[in-house]
Amino acid sequence: MNYFPDEVIEHVFDFVTSHKDRNAISLVCKSWYKIERYSRQKVFIGNCYAINPERLLRRFPCLKSLTLKGKPHFADFNLVPHEWGGFLLPWIEALARSRVGLEELRLKRMVVTDESLELLSRSFVNFKSLVLVSCEGFTTDGLASIAANCRHLRDLDLQENEIDDHRGQWLSCFPDTCTTLVTLNFACLEGETNLVALERLVARSPNLKSLKLNRAVPLDALARLMVCAPQIVDLGVGSYENDPDSESYLKLKAAIKKCTSLRSLSGFLEAAPHCLSAFHPICHNLTSLNLSYAAEIHGSHLIKLIQHCKKLQRLWILDSIGDKGLEVVASTCKELQELRVFPSDLLGGGNTAVTEEGLVAISAGCPKLHSILYFCQQMTNAALVTVAKNCPNFIRFRLCILDPTKPDHVTSQPLDEGFGAIVKACKSLRRLSLSGLLTDQVFLYIGMYANQLEMLSIAFAGDTDKGMLYVLNGCKKMKKLEIRDSPFGDTALLADVSKYKTMRSLWMSSCEVTLSGCKRLAQKAPWLNVEIINENDNNRMEENGHEGRQKVDKLYLYRTVVGTRMDAPPFVWIL
Amino acid sequence: MEKEGLGLEITELRLGLPGRDVAEKMMKKRAFTEMNMTSSGSNSDQCESGVVSSGGDVEKVNDSPAAKSQVVGWPPVCSYRRKNSCKEASTTKVGLGYVKVSMDGVPYLRKMDLGSSQGYDDLAFALDKLFGIRGIGVALKDGDNCEYVTIYEDKDGDWMLAGDVPWGMFIESCKRLRIMKRSDASGFGLQPRGVDE
């Protein structure tokens, strides 16, 4: 097997970067396993409770870059209590103790504290990159430690986190010697920003490519920042209210023209739409546009902007764009690959929301489309069949009809056939979210055709256990299955316990699974953590005489090599 | 809308009924609609309920969209996005409380925090201090006797004379202030008003 010395094999492995491929390599033989683990620098952990830091470091002592995900996806929608888990601190403590040369840390849905940020900033001399997505538990004091102590900081990227803003001076904690910043994203901070410190920081960061500002950075400051950073590639505008005749607006216009590298635009958290025209000169270069937080930009101003963006590959927008607006997108943005249309009115029933017509128009006009997230008022089977025909290349297809049990609004039939057409045509589909009125039939189709499906989100769908069984039996590559408010119970849950070895996790809330069913599962599968989340009555499950047949409100199970976790709060019961 | 016998028992966070009810299975599909009926059953402490309770101007479209929003976690929009879009709906353009104040003849603008004033009198005083010119504030109190007229841009983009509406209403709709020379506004017949705060 080994015709080459280890160093050569290792060199070959250097070219293999995807986690999946590296995992596969390590399974070939003992010698490759050994070479791979010592050369592995990047590790991705999709569930922080599947393994612990000690074991991670034992296997990969040369770790430089770590990605960790904590809470299950449905935590985004407030279905998981805040104290459930996903704590960062034990990881940092273990990594610090081991003296590993950590350089990059990427976290999603973890609980991060100021203490852990402080420890992080002090423990790793070469630490370069911190990306926090949908995390919580920390304040700007934690950011101040990162700014002050990480001498070679390249990326500080805060995406949609809940950060307690102490309106402190964290930006001024970057020492004057810090000139290495490439990414600075603090759009999610609520409080005031020290504009002087920010401008000085940007001015001394010649490598800065991505800058995303928060609401508190007004237009005149933006103009000055853009003058300092004409090399910017990715810009998040904070506050964009201005007077079209004002001097700062004219300065901004001039500065924007010079930003010839600008490819991605986002923000506009507060915006005066009639001044968007300042950006028109660079729109033809844009590949990514995120206006999903810009509620004030709609109508003709939005359309005019989009008409300039002929090279757009990624568009995130609010449904106030309407079907007509989507038709403009379809005729303008021929390179479009990813589209997300978010609801602008969360109370439902908005007049400007989008329908199946917008979706069909996009599918017809944008042949390269492979990812879509679409919140809409209504859908039809016919439209989905057309979309499937137009776009057989979907990798991600997430449809959310705002009324989740709404049938085809023309025929009043369930939407089984429409989704069936999608899974049949899109052979590379990896992620699917369903909504609308759906019976077991749609799951039959999914089990039959969705061979590459890794993640499936189900809500208010199906009739019997058969539905869930079709999916568990058919989708060989399933990794994450999340179900809410659907009539699947113990029979489906227990049918094939070994299936959960190949899956990362299963979430079921407001379904028909019972406590005794879950207990039986836990017994059969000791390599699973079967968690019952029970916020309302801590001990009721035990005391009640009908204990076994009590339905479980929230079930979250996941494979793990380290057994029951020790940090679960009292309302989480691990069987 | 009628609750067909099932009534309010089915709420999302229910711990579970003893035994299994076949009828209940069939009701699952209607469960969502039933949930709409519960007025205050869900414990969503998210801004949906906030908006619902404060929404005097919530449009009634189809079947009580206000109640619909009380199903926890639906529509599946992440909580960060929810908070920020609710903000758009409920905050005024004043944002952090600071509005721009321009004065004719002065080449730069100022910013002041409307929230720190308690009423028109306070505002008058603050404006005087801001530009170091006495007499601006007088305009707010006594329409006739002074050199300046204070106007403001409201939420709809219209320029309004300051002092007409109650203070609370004023600070909610004021986006920016402008101090105009009365001479520029002459000919518009500014009526004296029985102003008071």
Coordinates of C-alpha atoms in Angstrom, one line a residue, chain A residues 7-521:
Chain A
E7 CA 5.7 12.9 3.8
V8 CA 4.7 12.4 0.2
I9 CA 1.3 10.9 1.2
E10 CA 0.8 13.8 3.5
H11 CA 1.6 16.2 0.7
V12 CA -1.0 14.5 -1.4
F13 CA -3.5 14.8 1.4
D14 CA -2.9 18.5 1.6
F15 CA -4.8 18.8 -1.7
V16 CA -7.8 17.2 -0.2
T17 CA -9.7 19.8 1.7
S18 CA -13.3 18.8 2.0
H19 CA -14.2 17.2 5.3
K20 CA -16.1 14.4 3.7
D21 CA -13.1 13.4 1.6
R22 CA -10.7 13.6 4.5
N23 CA -13.0 11.5 6.6
A24 CA -13.1 9.0 3.8
I25 CA -9.3 9.0 3.5
S26 CA -8.9 8.2 7.2
L27 CA -10.9 5.0 6.8
V28 CA -8.8 3.5 4.1
C29 CA -6.2 1.9 6.3
K30 CA -4.4 2.4 9.6
S31 CA -1.4 4.1 8.1
W32 CA -3.5 6.6 6.2
Y33 CA -5.6 7.1 9.3
K34 CA -2.4 8.1 11.2
I35 CA -1.0 10.3 8.5
E36 CA -4.4 12.0 8.0
R37 CA -4.9 12.8 11.6
Y38 CA -1.5 14.4 12.1
S39 CA -1.9 16.5 9.1
R40 CA -5.5 17.5 9.7
Q41 CA -5.8 21.2 10.4
K42 CA -9.5 21.9 9.9
V43 CA -12.2 20.1 11.7
F44 CA -16.0 20.4 11.4
I45 CA -18.2 19.3 14.3
G46 CA -21.8 19.5 13.4
N47 CA -23.0 18.7 16.9
C48 CA -20.9 19.8 19.8
Y49 CA -22.2 17.0 21.9
A50 CA -21.3 14.2 19.5
I51 CA -17.7 14.4 20.8
N52 CA -15.8 16.2 23.5
P53 CA -12.7 18.4 23.2
E54 CA -10.3 15.9 24.8
R55 CA -11.1 13.2 22.3
L56 CA -11.0 15.7 19.5
L57 CA -7.5 16.8 20.4
R58 CA -6.3 13.3 21.0
R59 CA -7.1 12.5 17.4
F60 CA -6.2 15.8 15.8
P61 CA -3.3 17.4 17.7
C62 CA -2.4 19.8 15.0
L63 CA -5.8 21.4 14.9
K64 CA -5.8 25.0 13.7
S65 CA -9.3 25.6 12.6
L66 CA -12.5 24.4 14.3
T67 CA -16.2 24.7 13.4
L68 CA -18.7 23.9 16.1
K69 CA -22.4 23.9 16.0
G70 CA -24.5 23.8 19.1
K71 CA -28.3 24.0 19.4
P72 CA -30.5 22.2 16.9
H73 CA -31.9 24.2 14.0
F74 CA -35.3 24.7 15.4
A75 CA -33.8 26.7 18.2
D76 CA -33.8 29.6 15.6
F77 CA -37.6 29.5 15.9
N78 CA -37.7 29.6 19.7
L79 CA -38.5 25.9 20.1
V80 CA -35.5 25.3 22.2
P81 CA -35.1 27.0 25.6
H82 CA -32.1 29.3 26.0
E83 CA -30.4 27.3 28.7
W84 CA -30.6 24.0 26.8
G85 CA -26.9 23.9 26.2
G86 CA -24.2 24.4 23.5
F87 CA -21.7 26.1 25.9
L88 CA -18.4 27.2 24.4
L89 CA -16.4 27.7 27.5
P90 CA -15.5 24.0 28.2
W91 CA -14.1 23.8 24.6
I92 CA -12.0 26.9 25.0
E93 CA -10.7 25.7 28.4
A94 CA -9.7 22.3 26.9
L95 CA -8.1 23.8 23.8
A96 CA -6.2 26.3 25.9
R97 CA -4.9 23.5 28.3
S98 CA -3.7 21.5 25.4
R99 CA -1.8 24.4 23.9
V100 CA -3.0 23.6 20.4
G101 CA -2.3 26.4 17.9
L102 CA -5.8 27.4 17.3
E103 CA -6.1 30.0 14.6
E104 CA -9.8 30.0 13.5
L105 CA -13.0 29.4 15.3
R106 CA -16.4 29.3 13.6
L107 CA -19.4 28.8 15.8
K108 CA -23.1 28.5 15.1
R109 CA -25.9 28.5 17.7
M110 CA -23.5 28.3 20.7
V111 CA -23.7 30.0 24.0
V112 CA -20.6 32.2 24.1
T113 CA -19.7 34.2 27.2
D114 CA -17.4 37.1 27.7
E115 CA -15.3 34.8 29.9
S116 CA -14.8 32.4 27.0
L117 CA -14.0 35.2 24.6
E118 CA -11.4 36.6 27.0
L119 CA -9.9 33.2 27.5
L120 CA -9.8 32.6 23.8
S121 CA -8.1 35.9 23.2
R122 CA -5.4 35.2 25.7
S123 CA -4.7 31.5 24.9
F124 CA -3.8 31.4 21.3
V125 CA -1.0 33.6 20.0
N126 CA -1.8 33.1 16.4
F127 CA -5.5 33.4 16.6
K128 CA -6.8 35.0 13.4
S129 CA -10.4 34.4 12.7
L130 CA -13.6 34.5 14.7
V131 CA -16.9 33.9 13.1
L132 CA -20.0 33.8 15.3
V133 CA -23.4 33.0 13.7
S134 CA -26.6 33.0 15.7
C135 CA -24.8 32.8 19.0
E136 CA -25.7 34.5 22.3
G137 CA -24.6 35.1 25.8
F138 CA -21.9 37.7 25.4
T139 CA -21.5 41.4 25.4
T140 CA -19.3 44.0 23.7
D141 CA -16.9 43.5 26.6
G142 CA -16.0 40.1 25.2
L143 CA -15.4 41.7 21.8
A144 CA -13.1 44.2 23.5
S145 CA -10.9 41.4 24.7
I146 CA -10.7 39.9 21.3
A147 CA -9.8 43.3 19.8
A148 CA -7.2 44.0 22.4
N149 CA -5.5 40.7 22.7
C150 CA -5.5 39.1 19.3
R151 CA -2.5 40.6 17.7
H152 CA -3.0 39.0 14.3
L153 CA -6.7 39.3 14.0
R154 CA -7.9 38.9 10.5
D155 CA -11.6 38.3 10.8
L156 CA -14.2 39.4 13.3
D157 CA -17.5 38.3 11.7
L158 CA -20.6 38.6 13.8
Q159 CA -23.7 37.4 12.0
E160 CA -27.2 37.7 13.5
N161 CA -26.1 37.2 17.2
E162 CA -27.8 38.4 20.3
I163 CA -25.1 40.6 21.8
D164 CA -25.6 42.8 24.8
D165 CA -24.3 46.1 23.7
H166 CA -22.6 47.9 26.6
R167 CA -22.0 50.9 24.3
G168 CA -18.4 50.6 25.4
Q169 CA -15.3 51.3 23.5
W170 CA -14.6 47.9 22.1
L171 CA -13.6 49.4 18.7
S172 CA -10.9 51.5 20.4
C173 CA -9.5 48.4 22.0
F174 CA -7.9 47.5 18.7
P175 CA -4.3 48.6 19.2
D176 CA -2.8 51.0 16.8
T177 CA -0.5 48.2 15.7
C178 CA -3.4 46.2 14.4
T179 CA -3.4 46.5 10.7
T180 CA -4.3 42.9 9.6
L181 CA -8.1 43.1 9.5
V182 CA -9.7 41.6 6.5
T183 CA -13.3 41.1 7.8
L184 CA -15.1 43.3 10.2
N185 CA -18.8 42.7 10.6
F186 CA -20.7 44.2 13.5
A187 CA -24.0 44.8 11.9
C188 CA -25.9 43.0 14.6
L189 CA -24.8 45.4 17.4
E190 CA -27.5 47.6 18.6
G191 CA -25.7 50.4 20.3
E192 CA -23.8 53.4 19.4
T193 CA -20.5 53.0 17.7
N194 CA -17.3 55.0 18.3
L195 CA -17.1 56.5 14.8
V196 CA -13.7 58.0 15.3
A197 CA -12.2 54.7 16.4
L198 CA -13.9 53.0 13.5
E199 CA -12.6 55.3 10.9
R200 CA -9.1 55.1 12.3
L201 CA -9.3 51.3 12.3
V202 CA -10.5 51.2 8.7
A203 CA -7.9 53.6 7.6
R204 CA -5.1 51.5 9.0
S205 CA -6.4 48.2 7.6
P206 CA -5.2 48.1 4.0
N207 CA -6.3 44.4 3.6
L208 CA -9.9 45.1 4.7
K209 CA -12.2 43.4 2.2
S210 CA -15.4 43.0 4.1
L211 CA -17.0 45.7 6.3
K212 CA -20.5 45.5 7.6
L213 CA -21.7 48.3 9.8
N214 CA -24.4 48.6 12.3
R215 CA -27.4 50.9 12.5
A216 CA -25.5 53.5 14.4
V217 CA -23.1 54.4 11.5
P218 CA -24.7 57.2 9.6
L219 CA -24.3 58.1 6.0
D220 CA -21.6 60.8 6.5
A221 CA -19.5 58.3 8.3
L222 CA -20.1 55.8 5.6
A223 CA -18.8 58.2 3.0
R224 CA -15.6 58.8 5.0
L225 CA -15.1 55.0 5.5
M226 CA -15.5 54.3 1.8
V227 CA -12.9 56.9 1.0
C228 CA -10.5 55.1 3.3
A229 CA -11.3 51.7 1.9
P230 CA -11.8 51.8 -1.8
Q231 CA -10.6 48.2 -2.0
I232 CA -13.7 46.9 -0.2
V233 CA -15.3 43.8 -1.7
D234 CA -18.2 43.3 0.7
L235 CA -20.1 46.2 2.2
G236 CA -22.9 46.3 4.8
V237 CA -24.4 49.7 4.9
G238 CA -25.7 50.8 8.3
S239 CA -28.0 53.7 8.4
Y240 CA -28.7 55.2 5.0
E241 CA -30.8 58.2 5.7
N242 CA -29.7 61.3 4.0
D243 CA -30.5 64.4 2.2
P244 CA -29.8 64.0 -1.5
D245 CA -28.3 67.4 -1.8
S246 CA -26.1 67.2 1.2
E247 CA -22.4 67.3 0.9
S248 CA -21.9 64.0 2.6
Y249 CA -24.2 62.3 0.0
L250 CA -22.2 63.8 -2.8
K251 CA -19.0 62.6 -1.2
L252 CA -20.5 59.2 -0.9
K253 CA -21.5 59.1 -4.5
A254 CA -17.9 59.9 -5.5
A255 CA -16.5 57.4 -3.1
I256 CA -18.7 54.6 -4.3
K257 CA -17.6 55.1 -7.9
K258 CA -14.1 54.4 -6.8
C259 CA -15.0 51.1 -5.2
T260 CA -14.5 49.0 -8.3
S261 CA -13.9 45.8 -6.3
L262 CA -17.3 45.9 -4.6
R263 CA -19.1 42.7 -5.2
S264 CA -21.5 42.3 -2.3
L265 CA -23.9 44.7 -0.7
S266 CA -26.1 44.4 2.3
G267 CA -27.6 46.2 5.3
F268 CA -29.6 49.4 4.6
L269 CA -31.0 48.9 8.1
E270 CA -32.5 52.3 7.9
A271 CA -32.8 53.7 4.4
A272 CA -34.0 56.6 2.4
P273 CA -34.7 54.7 -0.8
H274 CA -34.5 57.6 -3.2
C275 CA -30.8 57.9 -2.5
L276 CA -30.1 54.3 -3.6
S277 CA -29.1 55.7 -7.0
A278 CA -25.7 56.5 -5.5
F279 CA -25.0 52.8 -5.8
H280 CA -26.1 52.4 -9.4
P281 CA -22.6 52.9 -10.9
I282 CA -21.2 49.8 -9.2
C283 CA -24.3 47.6 -9.4
H284 CA -23.1 45.9 -12.6
N285 CA -20.3 44.3 -10.6
L286 CA -22.4 43.0 -7.8
T287 CA -22.7 39.3 -7.3
S288 CA -24.5 39.4 -4.0
L289 CA -27.2 41.6 -2.7
N290 CA -28.9 41.3 0.6
L291 CA -31.8 43.7 1.2
S292 CA -33.7 41.4 3.5
Y293 CA -33.4 43.8 6.4
A294 CA -34.2 46.9 4.4
A295 CA -37.9 47.2 4.9
E296 CA -38.0 50.7 3.6
I297 CA -36.7 49.7 0.2
H298 CA -39.4 48.6 -2.1
G299 CA -41.3 49.6 -5.1
S300 CA -39.7 51.5 -8.0
H301 CA -36.5 52.2 -6.1
L302 CA -35.9 48.6 -5.5
I303 CA -36.7 47.6 -9.1
K304 CA -34.4 50.3 -10.5
L305 CA -31.6 49.0 -8.3
I306 CA -32.1 45.4 -9.4
Q307 CA -32.3 46.3 -13.0
H308 CA -28.7 47.4 -12.8
C309 CA -27.5 44.2 -11.2
K310 CA -27.1 42.0 -14.2
K311 CA -24.4 39.8 -12.7
L312 CA -26.2 38.9 -9.5
Q313 CA -25.7 35.4 -8.2
R314 CA -27.2 35.7 -4.8
L315 CA -30.2 37.8 -3.8
W316 CA -31.9 38.0 -0.4
I317 CA -35.0 40.1 -0.4
L318 CA -38.3 40.8 1.3
D319 CA -41.6 39.6 -0.2
S320 CA -42.6 43.3 -0.6
I321 CA -40.9 42.9 -3.9
G322 CA -44.0 41.2 -5.1
D323 CA -44.5 38.8 -8.1
K324 CA -43.9 41.7 -10.5
G325 CA -40.6 42.5 -8.9
L326 CA -39.6 38.9 -9.1
E327 CA -40.4 39.0 -12.8
V328 CA -37.9 41.8 -13.1
V329 CA -35.4 39.7 -11.3
A330 CA -36.1 36.8 -13.6
S331 CA -35.5 38.9 -16.7
T332 CA -32.4 40.8 -15.3
C333 CA -30.4 38.4 -13.2
K334 CA -29.6 35.5 -15.5
E335 CA -26.7 34.4 -13.3
L336 CA -28.8 34.0 -10.3
Q337 CA -27.9 30.9 -8.2
E338 CA -29.5 31.6 -4.8
L339 CA -32.7 33.4 -3.9
R340 CA -34.2 34.0 -0.5
V341 CA -37.5 35.8 -0.2
F342 CA -38.4 36.6 3.4
P343 CA -41.8 37.7 4.8
S344 CA -42.0 41.4 5.5
D345 CA -45.2 41.2 7.4
L346 CA -45.0 38.5 10.1
L347 CA -48.6 38.9 11.0
G348 CA -49.5 37.4 7.6
G349 CA -51.9 38.5 5.0
G350 CA -49.9 41.2 3.4
N351 CA -51.0 42.4 0.0
T352 CA -47.6 42.7 -1.4
A353 CA -46.5 39.2 -0.6
V354 CA -45.5 36.8 -3.3
T355 CA -47.3 33.9 -4.8
E356 CA -46.5 30.9 -7.0
E357 CA -46.3 33.2 -10.0
G358 CA -43.2 34.8 -8.7
L359 CA -41.6 31.5 -8.1
V360 CA -42.5 30.2 -11.6
A361 CA -41.1 33.4 -13.2
I362 CA -37.8 33.0 -11.4
S363 CA -37.5 29.4 -12.3
A364 CA -38.2 30.2 -15.9
G365 CA -35.8 33.1 -16.1
C366 CA -32.8 31.9 -14.0
P367 CA -31.5 28.6 -15.3
K368 CA -28.6 28.5 -12.8
L369 CA -30.8 28.6 -9.8
H370 CA -29.8 25.9 -7.3
S371 CA -30.9 27.3 -3.9
I372 CA -34.1 28.8 -2.9
L373 CA -35.9 29.8 0.3
Y374 CA -39.3 31.2 -0.5
F375 CA -42.0 32.5 1.9
C376 CA -45.3 32.9 0.1
Q377 CA -49.0 33.2 0.5
Q378 CA -50.0 30.3 -1.6
M379 CA -48.8 27.6 -4.0
T380 CA -50.2 25.2 -6.5
N381 CA -49.1 21.8 -7.7
A382 CA -49.0 23.0 -11.3
A383 CA -46.6 25.7 -10.3
L384 CA -44.3 23.3 -8.5
V385 CA -44.3 20.9 -11.5
T386 CA -43.3 23.8 -13.7
V387 CA -40.6 24.9 -11.4
A388 CA -39.2 21.3 -11.2
K389 CA -39.1 21.2 -15.0
N390 CA -37.4 24.5 -15.3
C391 CA -34.9 24.0 -12.6
P392 CA -33.8 20.4 -12.2
N393 CA -30.6 21.5 -10.5
F394 CA -31.9 22.4 -7.1
I395 CA -29.6 21.6 -4.2
R396 CA -31.7 23.4 -1.6
F397 CA -35.4 23.9 -1.9
R398 CA -37.2 25.4 1.0
L399 CA -40.8 26.5 0.6
C400 CA -42.7 28.1 3.4
I401 CA -46.4 28.8 2.8
L402 CA -47.4 31.2 5.5
D403 CA -50.5 29.2 6.3
P404 CA -48.8 25.8 6.8
T405 CA -51.7 23.6 6.1
K406 CA -52.9 25.4 3.0
P407 CA -53.8 23.3 0.0
D408 CA -53.3 24.0 -3.6
H409 CA -55.3 27.2 -3.8
V410 CA -56.7 26.4 -7.2
T411 CA -57.6 22.7 -6.9
S412 CA -57.8 22.5 -3.1
Q413 CA -55.7 19.3 -3.3
P414 CA -52.7 18.6 -1.1
L415 CA -49.4 19.7 -2.4
D416 CA -48.0 16.1 -2.6
E417 CA -47.8 16.0 -6.3
G418 CA -46.0 19.3 -6.6
F419 CA -43.3 18.4 -4.1
G420 CA -43.1 15.0 -5.6
A421 CA -42.3 16.6 -8.9
I422 CA -39.5 18.6 -7.2
V423 CA -37.8 15.5 -5.6
K424 CA -38.2 13.5 -8.8
A425 CA -36.6 16.1 -11.0
C426 CA -33.9 17.4 -8.7
K427 CA -31.6 14.5 -8.4
S428 CA -29.0 16.5 -6.5
L429 CA -31.4 17.8 -3.9
R430 CA -29.7 17.9 -0.5
R431 CA -32.0 20.0 1.6
L432 CA -35.8 20.3 1.5
S433 CA -38.4 22.1 3.6
L434 CA -42.0 21.4 3.1
S435 CA -45.2 23.2 3.9
G436 CA -48.8 23.4 2.8
L437 CA -51.3 20.6 3.1
L438 CA -49.5 17.3 2.8
T439 CA -50.4 13.7 3.2
D440 CA -48.3 10.6 3.6
Q441 CA -48.1 10.5 -0.2
V442 CA -45.5 13.3 -0.3
F443 CA -43.2 11.2 2.0
L444 CA -43.6 8.2 -0.3
Y445 CA -42.2 10.3 -3.1
I446 CA -39.4 11.7 -1.0
G447 CA -38.4 8.2 0.1
M448 CA -38.5 7.0 -3.4
Y449 CA -36.7 9.8 -5.2
A450 CA -34.7 12.0 -2.9
N451 CA -31.6 9.9 -2.9
Q452 CA -29.2 12.7 -2.0
L453 CA -31.3 14.3 0.6
E454 CA -29.4 15.2 3.8
M455 CA -31.7 17.6 5.6
L456 CA -35.5 17.5 5.7
S457 CA -37.8 19.9 7.6
I458 CA -41.4 18.9 8.2
A459 CA -44.2 20.9 9.8
F460 CA -47.9 20.1 10.1
A461 CA -47.7 17.3 7.5
G462 CA -48.5 13.7 7.0
D463 CA -51.3 11.4 8.3
T464 CA -49.7 8.3 9.8
D465 CA -46.4 6.7 10.9
K466 CA -46.1 5.5 7.3
G467 CA -45.1 9.0 6.2
M468 CA -42.0 9.1 8.5
L469 CA -41.2 5.5 7.7
Y470 CA -41.0 6.2 4.0
V471 CA -38.4 8.8 4.7
L472 CA -36.4 6.8 7.1
N473 CA -36.3 3.8 4.8
G474 CA -35.8 5.6 1.6
C475 CA -33.4 8.5 2.2
K476 CA -30.1 6.8 2.6
K477 CA -28.1 10.0 3.0
M478 CA -30.4 11.6 5.6
K479 CA -28.4 13.4 8.2
K480 CA -30.8 15.8 9.9
L481 CA -34.5 15.3 10.2
E482 CA -36.6 17.8 12.0
I483 CA -40.3 17.4 12.5
R484 CA -43.0 19.5 14.3
D485 CA -46.7 19.1 14.7
S486 CA -47.0 16.0 12.7
P487 CA -48.8 12.7 13.6
F488 CA -45.7 10.4 13.7
G489 CA -45.3 8.2 16.7
D490 CA -43.4 5.4 18.3
T491 CA -43.9 2.9 15.5
A492 CA -42.0 5.1 13.1
L493 CA -39.5 6.2 15.7
L494 CA -38.6 2.6 16.6
A495 CA -38.8 0.9 13.3
D496 CA -35.1 1.0 12.4
V497 CA -32.9 2.1 15.3
S498 CA -29.7 1.5 13.4
K499 CA -30.8 4.3 11.0
Y500 CA -29.8 6.8 13.7
K501 CA -26.2 5.7 13.5
T502 CA -26.0 7.2 10.0
M503 CA -27.9 10.4 11.0
R504 CA -26.5 13.3 12.9
S505 CA -29.8 14.1 14.7
L506 CA -33.6 13.8 14.8
W507 CA -35.9 16.4 16.2
M508 CA -39.6 15.8 16.9
S509 CA -41.9 18.2 18.7
S510 CA -45.6 18.1 19.1
C511 CA -45.8 14.7 17.5
E512 CA -47.2 11.4 18.7
V513 CA -44.1 9.9 20.3
T514 CA -44.6 8.7 23.9
L515 CA -42.3 8.6 26.8
S516 CA -42.2 4.8 26.8
G517 CA -41.4 4.8 23.1
C518 CA -38.4 7.1 23.8
K519 CA -37.3 5.0 26.7
R520 CA -37.3 1.9 24.5
L521 CA -35.3 3.7 21.9

